mmCIF file of C-alpha atoms in Angstrom:
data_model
loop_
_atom_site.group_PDB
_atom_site.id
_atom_site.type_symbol
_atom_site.label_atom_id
_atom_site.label_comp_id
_atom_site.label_asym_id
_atom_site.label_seq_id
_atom_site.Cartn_x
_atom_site.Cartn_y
_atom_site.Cartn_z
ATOM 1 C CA UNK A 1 -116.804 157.182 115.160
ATOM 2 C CA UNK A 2 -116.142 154.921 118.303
ATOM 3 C CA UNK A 3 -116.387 151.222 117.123
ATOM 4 C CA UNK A 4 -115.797 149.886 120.336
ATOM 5 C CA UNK A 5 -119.757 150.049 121.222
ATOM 6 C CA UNK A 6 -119.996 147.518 118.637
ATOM 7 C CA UNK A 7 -120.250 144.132 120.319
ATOM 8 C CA UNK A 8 -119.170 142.473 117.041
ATOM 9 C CA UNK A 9 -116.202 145.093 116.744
ATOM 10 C CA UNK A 10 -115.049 143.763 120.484
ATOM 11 C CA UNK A 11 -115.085 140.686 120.074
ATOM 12 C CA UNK A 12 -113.093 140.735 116.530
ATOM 13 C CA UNK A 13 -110.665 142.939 118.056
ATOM 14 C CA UNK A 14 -110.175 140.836 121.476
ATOM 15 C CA UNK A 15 -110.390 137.341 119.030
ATOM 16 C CA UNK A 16 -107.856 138.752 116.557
ATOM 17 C CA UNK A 17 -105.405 139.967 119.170
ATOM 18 C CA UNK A 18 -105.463 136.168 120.165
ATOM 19 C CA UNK A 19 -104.487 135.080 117.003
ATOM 20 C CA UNK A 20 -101.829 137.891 116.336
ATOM 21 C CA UNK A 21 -99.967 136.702 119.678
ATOM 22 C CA UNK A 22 -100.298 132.827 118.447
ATOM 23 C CA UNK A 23 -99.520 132.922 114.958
ATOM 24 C CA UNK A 24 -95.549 134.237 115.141
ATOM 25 C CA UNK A 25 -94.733 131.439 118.112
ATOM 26 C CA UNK A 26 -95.390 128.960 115.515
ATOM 27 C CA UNK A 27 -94.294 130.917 112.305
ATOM 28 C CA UNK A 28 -91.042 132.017 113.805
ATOM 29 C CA UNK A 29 -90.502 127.991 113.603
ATOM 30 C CA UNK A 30 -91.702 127.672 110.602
ATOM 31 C CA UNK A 31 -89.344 129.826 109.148
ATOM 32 C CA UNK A 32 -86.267 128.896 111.248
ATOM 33 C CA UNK A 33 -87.034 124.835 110.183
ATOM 34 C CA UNK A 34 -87.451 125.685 106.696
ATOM 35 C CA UNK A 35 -91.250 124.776 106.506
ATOM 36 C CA UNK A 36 -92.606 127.673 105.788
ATOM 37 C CA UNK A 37 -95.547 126.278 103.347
ATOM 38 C CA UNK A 38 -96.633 123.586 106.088
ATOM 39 C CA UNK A 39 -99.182 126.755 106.436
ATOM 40 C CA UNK A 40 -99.976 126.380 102.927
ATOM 41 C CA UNK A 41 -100.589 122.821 102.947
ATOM 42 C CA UNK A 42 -102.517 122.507 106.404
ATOM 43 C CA UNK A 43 -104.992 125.819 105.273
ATOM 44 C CA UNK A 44 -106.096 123.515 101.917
ATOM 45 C CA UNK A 45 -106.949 120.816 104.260
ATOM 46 C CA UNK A 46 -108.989 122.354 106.940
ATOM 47 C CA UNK A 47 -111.380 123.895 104.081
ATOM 48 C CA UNK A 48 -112.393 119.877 103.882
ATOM 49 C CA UNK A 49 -112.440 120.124 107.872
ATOM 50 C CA UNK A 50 -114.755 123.313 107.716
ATOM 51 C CA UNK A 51 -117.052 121.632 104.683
ATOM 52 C CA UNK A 52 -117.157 118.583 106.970
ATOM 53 C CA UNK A 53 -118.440 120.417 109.543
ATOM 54 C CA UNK A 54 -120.706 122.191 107.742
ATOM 55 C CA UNK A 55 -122.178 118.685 106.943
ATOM 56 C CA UNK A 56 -122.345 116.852 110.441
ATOM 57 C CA UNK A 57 -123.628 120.056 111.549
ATOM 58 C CA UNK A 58 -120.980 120.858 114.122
ATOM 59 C CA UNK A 59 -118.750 123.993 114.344
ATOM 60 C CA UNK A 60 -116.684 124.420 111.474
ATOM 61 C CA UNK A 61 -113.580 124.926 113.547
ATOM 62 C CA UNK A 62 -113.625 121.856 115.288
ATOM 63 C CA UNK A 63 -114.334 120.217 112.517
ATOM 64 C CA UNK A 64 -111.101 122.119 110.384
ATOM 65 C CA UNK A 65 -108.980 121.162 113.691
ATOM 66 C CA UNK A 66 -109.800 117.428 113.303
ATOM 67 C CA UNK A 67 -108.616 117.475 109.824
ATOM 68 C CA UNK A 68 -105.934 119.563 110.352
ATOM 69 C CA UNK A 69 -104.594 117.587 112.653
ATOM 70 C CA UNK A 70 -105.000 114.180 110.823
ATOM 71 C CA UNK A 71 -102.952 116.012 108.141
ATOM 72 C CA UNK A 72 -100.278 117.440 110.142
ATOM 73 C CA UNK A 73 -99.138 113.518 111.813
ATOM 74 C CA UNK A 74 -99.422 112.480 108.269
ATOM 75 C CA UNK A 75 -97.410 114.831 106.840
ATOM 76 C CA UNK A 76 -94.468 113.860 109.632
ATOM 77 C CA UNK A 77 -95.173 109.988 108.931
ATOM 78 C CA UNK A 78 -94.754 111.201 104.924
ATOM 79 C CA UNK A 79 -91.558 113.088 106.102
ATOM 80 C CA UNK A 80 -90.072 110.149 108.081
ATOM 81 C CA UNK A 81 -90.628 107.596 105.291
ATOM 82 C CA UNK A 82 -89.119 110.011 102.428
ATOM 83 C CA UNK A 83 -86.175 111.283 103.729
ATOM 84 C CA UNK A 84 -84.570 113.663 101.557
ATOM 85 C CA UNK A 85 -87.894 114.847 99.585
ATOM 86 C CA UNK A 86 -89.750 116.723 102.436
ATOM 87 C CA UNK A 87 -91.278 119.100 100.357
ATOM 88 C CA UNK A 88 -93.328 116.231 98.702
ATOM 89 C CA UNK A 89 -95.470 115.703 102.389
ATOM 90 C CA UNK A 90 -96.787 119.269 101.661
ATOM 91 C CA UNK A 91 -97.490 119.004 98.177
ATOM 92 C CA UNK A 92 -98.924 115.843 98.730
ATOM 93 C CA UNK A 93 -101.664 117.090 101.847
ATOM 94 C CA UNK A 94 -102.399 120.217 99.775
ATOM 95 C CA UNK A 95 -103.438 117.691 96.730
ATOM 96 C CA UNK A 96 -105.494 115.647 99.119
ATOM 97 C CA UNK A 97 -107.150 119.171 101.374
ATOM 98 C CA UNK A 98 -108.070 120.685 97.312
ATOM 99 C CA UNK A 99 -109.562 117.287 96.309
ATOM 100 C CA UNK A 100 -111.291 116.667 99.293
ATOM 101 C CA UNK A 101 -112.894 119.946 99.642
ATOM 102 C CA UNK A 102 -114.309 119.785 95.822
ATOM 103 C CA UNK A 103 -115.594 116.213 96.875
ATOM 104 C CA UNK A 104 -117.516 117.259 100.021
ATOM 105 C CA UNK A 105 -118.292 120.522 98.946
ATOM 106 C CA UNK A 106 -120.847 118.798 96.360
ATOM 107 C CA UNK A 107 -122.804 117.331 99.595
ATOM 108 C CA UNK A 108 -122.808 120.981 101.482
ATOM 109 C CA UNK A 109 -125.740 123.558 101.218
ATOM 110 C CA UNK A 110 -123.613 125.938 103.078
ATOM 111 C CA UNK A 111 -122.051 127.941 100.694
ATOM 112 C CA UNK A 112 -121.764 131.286 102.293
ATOM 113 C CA UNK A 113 -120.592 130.078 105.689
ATOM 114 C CA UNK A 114 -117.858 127.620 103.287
ATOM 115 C CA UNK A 115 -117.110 131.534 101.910
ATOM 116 C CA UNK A 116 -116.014 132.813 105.007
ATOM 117 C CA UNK A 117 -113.737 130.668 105.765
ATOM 118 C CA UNK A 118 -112.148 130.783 102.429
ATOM 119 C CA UNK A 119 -111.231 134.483 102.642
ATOM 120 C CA UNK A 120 -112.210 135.300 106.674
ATOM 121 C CA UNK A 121 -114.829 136.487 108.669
ATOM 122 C CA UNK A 122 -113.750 137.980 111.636
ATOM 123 C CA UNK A 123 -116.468 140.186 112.032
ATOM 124 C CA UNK A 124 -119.189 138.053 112.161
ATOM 125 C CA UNK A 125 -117.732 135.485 114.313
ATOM 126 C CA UNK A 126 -120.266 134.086 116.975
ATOM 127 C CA UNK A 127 -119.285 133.977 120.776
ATOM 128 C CA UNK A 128 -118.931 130.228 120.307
ATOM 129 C CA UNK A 129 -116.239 129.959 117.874
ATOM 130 C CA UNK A 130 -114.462 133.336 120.047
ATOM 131 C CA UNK A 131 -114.599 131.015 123.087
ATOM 132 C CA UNK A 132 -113.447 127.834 120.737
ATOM 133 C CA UNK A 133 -110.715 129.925 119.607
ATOM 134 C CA UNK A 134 -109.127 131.756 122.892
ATOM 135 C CA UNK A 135 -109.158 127.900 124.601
ATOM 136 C CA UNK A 136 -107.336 126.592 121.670
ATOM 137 C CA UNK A 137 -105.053 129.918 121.123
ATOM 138 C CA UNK A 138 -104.246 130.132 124.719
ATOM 139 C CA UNK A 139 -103.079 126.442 124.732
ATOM 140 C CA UNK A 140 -101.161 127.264 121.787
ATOM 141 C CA UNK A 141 -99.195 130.128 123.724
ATOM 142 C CA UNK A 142 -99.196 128.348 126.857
ATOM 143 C CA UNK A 143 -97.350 124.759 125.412
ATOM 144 C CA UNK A 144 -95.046 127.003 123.540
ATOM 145 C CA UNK A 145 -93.968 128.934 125.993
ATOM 146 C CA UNK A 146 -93.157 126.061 128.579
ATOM 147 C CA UNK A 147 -91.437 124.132 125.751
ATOM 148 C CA UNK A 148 -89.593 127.040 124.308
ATOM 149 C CA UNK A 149 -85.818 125.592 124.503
ATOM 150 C CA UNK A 150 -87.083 122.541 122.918
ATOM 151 C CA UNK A 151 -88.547 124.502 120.070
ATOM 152 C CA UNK A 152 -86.044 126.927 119.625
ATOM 153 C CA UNK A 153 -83.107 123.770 119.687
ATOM 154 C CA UNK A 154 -85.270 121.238 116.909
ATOM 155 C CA UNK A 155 -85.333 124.573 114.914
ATOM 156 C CA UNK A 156 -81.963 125.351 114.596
ATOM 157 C CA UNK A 157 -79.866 122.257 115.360
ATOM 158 C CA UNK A 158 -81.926 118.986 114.907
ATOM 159 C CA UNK A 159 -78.669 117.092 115.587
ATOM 160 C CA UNK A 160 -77.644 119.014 118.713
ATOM 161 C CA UNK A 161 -81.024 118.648 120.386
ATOM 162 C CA UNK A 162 -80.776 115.121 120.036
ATOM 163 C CA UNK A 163 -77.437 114.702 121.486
ATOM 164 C CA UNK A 164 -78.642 117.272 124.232
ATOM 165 C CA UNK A 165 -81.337 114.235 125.167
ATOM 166 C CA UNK A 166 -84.131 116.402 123.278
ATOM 167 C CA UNK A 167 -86.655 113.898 121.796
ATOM 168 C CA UNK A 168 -86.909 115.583 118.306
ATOM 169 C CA UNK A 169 -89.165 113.476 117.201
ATOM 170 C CA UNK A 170 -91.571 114.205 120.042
ATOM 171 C CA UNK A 171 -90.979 117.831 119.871
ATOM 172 C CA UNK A 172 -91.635 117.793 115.505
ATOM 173 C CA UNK A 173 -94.496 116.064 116.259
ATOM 174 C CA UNK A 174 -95.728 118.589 118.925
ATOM 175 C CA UNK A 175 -94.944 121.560 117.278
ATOM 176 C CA UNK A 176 -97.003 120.442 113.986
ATOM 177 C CA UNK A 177 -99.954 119.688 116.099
ATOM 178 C CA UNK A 178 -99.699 123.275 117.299
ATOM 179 C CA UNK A 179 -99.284 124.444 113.571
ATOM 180 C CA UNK A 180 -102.109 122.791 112.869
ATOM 181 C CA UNK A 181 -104.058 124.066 115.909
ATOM 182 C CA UNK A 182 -103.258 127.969 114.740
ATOM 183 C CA UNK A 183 -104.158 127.334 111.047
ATOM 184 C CA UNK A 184 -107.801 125.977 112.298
ATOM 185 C CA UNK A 185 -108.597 128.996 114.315
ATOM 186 C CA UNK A 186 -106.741 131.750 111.753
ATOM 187 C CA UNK A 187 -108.661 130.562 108.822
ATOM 188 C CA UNK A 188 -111.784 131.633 110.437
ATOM 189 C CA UNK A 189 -110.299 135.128 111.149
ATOM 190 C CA UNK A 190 -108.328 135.981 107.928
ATOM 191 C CA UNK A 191 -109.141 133.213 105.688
ATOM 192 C CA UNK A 192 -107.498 129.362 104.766
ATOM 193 C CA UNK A 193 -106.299 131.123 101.338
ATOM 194 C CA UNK A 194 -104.650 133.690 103.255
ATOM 195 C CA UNK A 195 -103.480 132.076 106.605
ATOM 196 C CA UNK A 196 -100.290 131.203 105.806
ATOM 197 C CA UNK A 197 -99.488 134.867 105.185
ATOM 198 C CA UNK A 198 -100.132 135.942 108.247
ATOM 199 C CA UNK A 199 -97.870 133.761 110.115
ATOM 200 C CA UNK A 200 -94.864 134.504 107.620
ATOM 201 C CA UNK A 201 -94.916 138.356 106.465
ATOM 202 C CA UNK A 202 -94.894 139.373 110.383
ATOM 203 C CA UNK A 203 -91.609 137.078 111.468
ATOM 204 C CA UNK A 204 -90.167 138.253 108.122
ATOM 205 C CA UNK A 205 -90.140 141.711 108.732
ATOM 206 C CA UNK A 206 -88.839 141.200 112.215
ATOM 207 C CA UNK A 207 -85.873 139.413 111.011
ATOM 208 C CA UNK A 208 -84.685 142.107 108.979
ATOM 209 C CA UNK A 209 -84.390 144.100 112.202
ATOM 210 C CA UNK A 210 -83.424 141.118 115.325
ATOM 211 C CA UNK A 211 -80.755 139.162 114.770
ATOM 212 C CA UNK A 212 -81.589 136.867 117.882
ATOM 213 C CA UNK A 213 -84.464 134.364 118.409
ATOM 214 C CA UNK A 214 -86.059 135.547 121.002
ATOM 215 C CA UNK A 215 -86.036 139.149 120.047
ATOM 216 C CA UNK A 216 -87.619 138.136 116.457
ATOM 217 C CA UNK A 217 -90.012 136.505 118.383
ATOM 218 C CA UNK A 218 -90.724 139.570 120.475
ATOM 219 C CA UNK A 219 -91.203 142.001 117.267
ATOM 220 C CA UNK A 220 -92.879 139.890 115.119
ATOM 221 C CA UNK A 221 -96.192 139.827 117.805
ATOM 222 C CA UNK A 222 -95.740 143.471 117.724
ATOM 223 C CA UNK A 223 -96.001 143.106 113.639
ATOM 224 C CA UNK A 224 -98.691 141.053 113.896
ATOM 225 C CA UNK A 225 -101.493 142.612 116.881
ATOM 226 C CA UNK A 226 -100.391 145.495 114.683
ATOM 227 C CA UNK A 227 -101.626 144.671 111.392
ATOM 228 C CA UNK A 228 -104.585 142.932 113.011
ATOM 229 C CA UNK A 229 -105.414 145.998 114.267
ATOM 230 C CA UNK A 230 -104.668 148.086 111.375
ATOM 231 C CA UNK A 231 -106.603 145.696 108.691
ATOM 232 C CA UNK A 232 -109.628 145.594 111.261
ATOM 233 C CA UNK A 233 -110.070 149.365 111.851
ATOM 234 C CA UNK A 234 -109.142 149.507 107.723
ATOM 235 C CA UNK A 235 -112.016 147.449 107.014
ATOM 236 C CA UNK A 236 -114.272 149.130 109.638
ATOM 237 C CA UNK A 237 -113.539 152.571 108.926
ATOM 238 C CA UNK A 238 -113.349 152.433 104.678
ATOM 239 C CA UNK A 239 -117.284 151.591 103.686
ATOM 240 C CA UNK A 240 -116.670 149.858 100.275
ATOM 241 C CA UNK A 241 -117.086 146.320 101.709
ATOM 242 C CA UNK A 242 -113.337 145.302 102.635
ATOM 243 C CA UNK A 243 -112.551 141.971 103.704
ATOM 244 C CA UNK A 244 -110.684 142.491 107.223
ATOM 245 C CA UNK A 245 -108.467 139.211 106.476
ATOM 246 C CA UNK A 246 -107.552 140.892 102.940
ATOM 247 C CA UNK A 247 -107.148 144.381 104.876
ATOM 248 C CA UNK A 248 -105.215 142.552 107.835
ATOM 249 C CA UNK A 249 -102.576 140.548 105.344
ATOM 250 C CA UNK A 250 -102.234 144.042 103.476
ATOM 251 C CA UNK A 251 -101.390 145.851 106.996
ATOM 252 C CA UNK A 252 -98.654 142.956 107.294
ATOM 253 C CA UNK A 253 -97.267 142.863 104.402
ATOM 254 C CA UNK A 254 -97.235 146.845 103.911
ATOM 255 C CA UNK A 255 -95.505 146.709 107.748
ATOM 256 C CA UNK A 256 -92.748 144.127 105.793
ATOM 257 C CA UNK A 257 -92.201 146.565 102.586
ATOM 258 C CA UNK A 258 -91.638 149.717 105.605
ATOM 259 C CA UNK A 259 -88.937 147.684 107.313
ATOM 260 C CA UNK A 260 -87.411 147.035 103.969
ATOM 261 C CA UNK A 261 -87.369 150.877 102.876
ATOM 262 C CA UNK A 262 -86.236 152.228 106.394
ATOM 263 C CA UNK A 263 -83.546 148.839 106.454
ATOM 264 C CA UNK A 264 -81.933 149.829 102.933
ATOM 265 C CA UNK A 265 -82.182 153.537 103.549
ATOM 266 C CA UNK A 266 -79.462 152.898 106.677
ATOM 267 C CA UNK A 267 -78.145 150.952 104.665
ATOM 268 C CA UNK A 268 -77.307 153.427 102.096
ATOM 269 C CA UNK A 269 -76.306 156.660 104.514
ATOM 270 C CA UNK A 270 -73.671 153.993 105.856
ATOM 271 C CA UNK A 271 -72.136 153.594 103.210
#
C-alpha cells in the first residue's frame, strides 16, 4: 500500500520531519540546563492559547504561540525573582495554562478541534498551519544553529559564559522563546499532553550512546525523524484508529528502552 499518493500522508510526513529536526535542538538544552518540564509547563498553557484561538477565530497555533510565549518571559521573570526555587515558575505556569483552559474552554463551541490538540492531529493538518509551522520550525533551527556556542555555554557553565562576555540573560531568554516556539507547533502534531515527551525520550536515548554535545545532538534528530516516521506509518498502516502522536511517542520511547537493552547487554559481555 503506497501512502505517499495521499496528499494528507505528505504533508504529515514532510510537517513531522520538521518538527523531529526542531524538537532535540531545544530538548538537548532542556536536559543539559536541568529544565526538562519547562515542556510540561509551556504544553498546559498553549491549550488556553489554542482555546483562545478557537474563540477569536484565528489559527489555533498562533494563538498557542502568543500564550506560550507570554508564559515562557514569565516564567524567567518568576525564575529571576525566586532564586533558589526554580521549579516553582513551572509549577506555577502549569497551574495558570490548566485553569485557564477550563475557564475559556466554557466560552468555546469547538470541542473536537480543542481535541486535537490535546492528543495530536497530524494527519489532518491543513496547508495553513503546515506553512505556519515550517516558517516557525525553520526559524527555530536557523537561530539555533547560528547561536549554538551560546547555547551550548548557558547550558553547561552559566558562570563561564558570563565571564566569557556571553549575555546569559539574553541567551535564557532566547532560548525559552524558542522552547516556547517548538511546544506551539508540536502540540498540533503529537499533542500538548504529550509534547514534552517527544523532545526528552529522543535526547535521552542518545545520551546513553554520545558522550559529547554535539554528537547527542546529532543522534537524537536521528531518534526523533525516526520515531516520527515509525509512529506515522504505525498509525497509517494498523486500521484500529491509532493516534499518530500516541504511535509517534511509543516509537520514541520504544527507540529509548532498545538503546537501554543493547547498552546493558555490552555492558554485561565486558565484564
Amino acid at each position: 500500500m503506497n501512502i505517499f499518493k495521499y496528499e494528507f500522508m505528505m504533508i504529515a510526513i514532510l510537517v513531522g520531519t520538521l518538527v523531529a529536526l526542531v524538537v532535540p535542538f531545544i530538548g538537548s538544552i532542556m536536559i543539559f540546563k536541568r529544565m526538562s518540564m519547562i515542556g510540561e509547563a509551556l504544553s498546559h498553557i498553549s491549550l488556553a492559547g489554542v482555546i483562545l484561538g478557537l474563540i477569536l477565530n484565528i489559527d489555533p497555533i498562533i494563538g498557542a504561540v502568543m500564550m506560550t510565549l507570554v508564559a515562557a518571559l514569565s516564567i524567567e521573570l518568576i525564575r529571576k525573582n525566586l532564586r533558589g526555587y526554580d521549579e516553582l515558575a513551572l509549577t506555577v505556569i502549569t497551574s495558570v495554562g490548566i485553569g485557564l483552559s477550563g475557564i475559556l474552554l466554557g466560552f468555546s463551541n469547538s470541542g473536537a478541534n480543542f481535541d486535537s490538540f490535546l492528543f495530536g492531529s497530524i494527519l489532518t493538518i491543513s496547508r495553513q498551519e503546515a506553512m505556519i509551522a515550517f516558517i516557525l520550525g525553520l526559524f527555530v533551527i536557523v537561530v539555533s544553529i547560528v547561536f549554538y556556542r551560546q547555547f551550548f555555554m548557558i547550558s553547561f557553565d552559566t558562570e563561564g559564559a558570563s565571564l566569557s562576555g556571553i549575555n546569559v540573560q539574553r541567551y535564557n531568554i532566547l532560548f525559552i522563546i524558542l522552547t516556547a516556539i517548538t511546544v506551539s507547533i508540536t502540540s498540533r502534531i503529537v499533542g500538548a499532553l504529550i509534547v514534552s515527551s517527544l523532545m526528552i525520550i529522543p535526547v535521552a536515548a542518545a545520551l546513553q550512546v554520545c558522550k559529547s554535545y554535539r554528537s547527542t545532538l546529532k543522534l537524537s534528530i536521528i531518534f526523533s525523524v525516526l520515531s516520527v516516521w515509525m509512529g506515522l506509518f504505525i498509525a497509517y498502516l494498523i486500521p484500529i484508529g491509532i493516534k499518530p502522536g500516541g504511535s509517534i511517542v511509543l516509537s520514541s520511547t520504544a527507540i529509548l528502552v532498545v538503546v537501554l537493552i543493547i547498552k546493558s547487554f555490552k555492558h554485561k559481555i565486558r565484564h
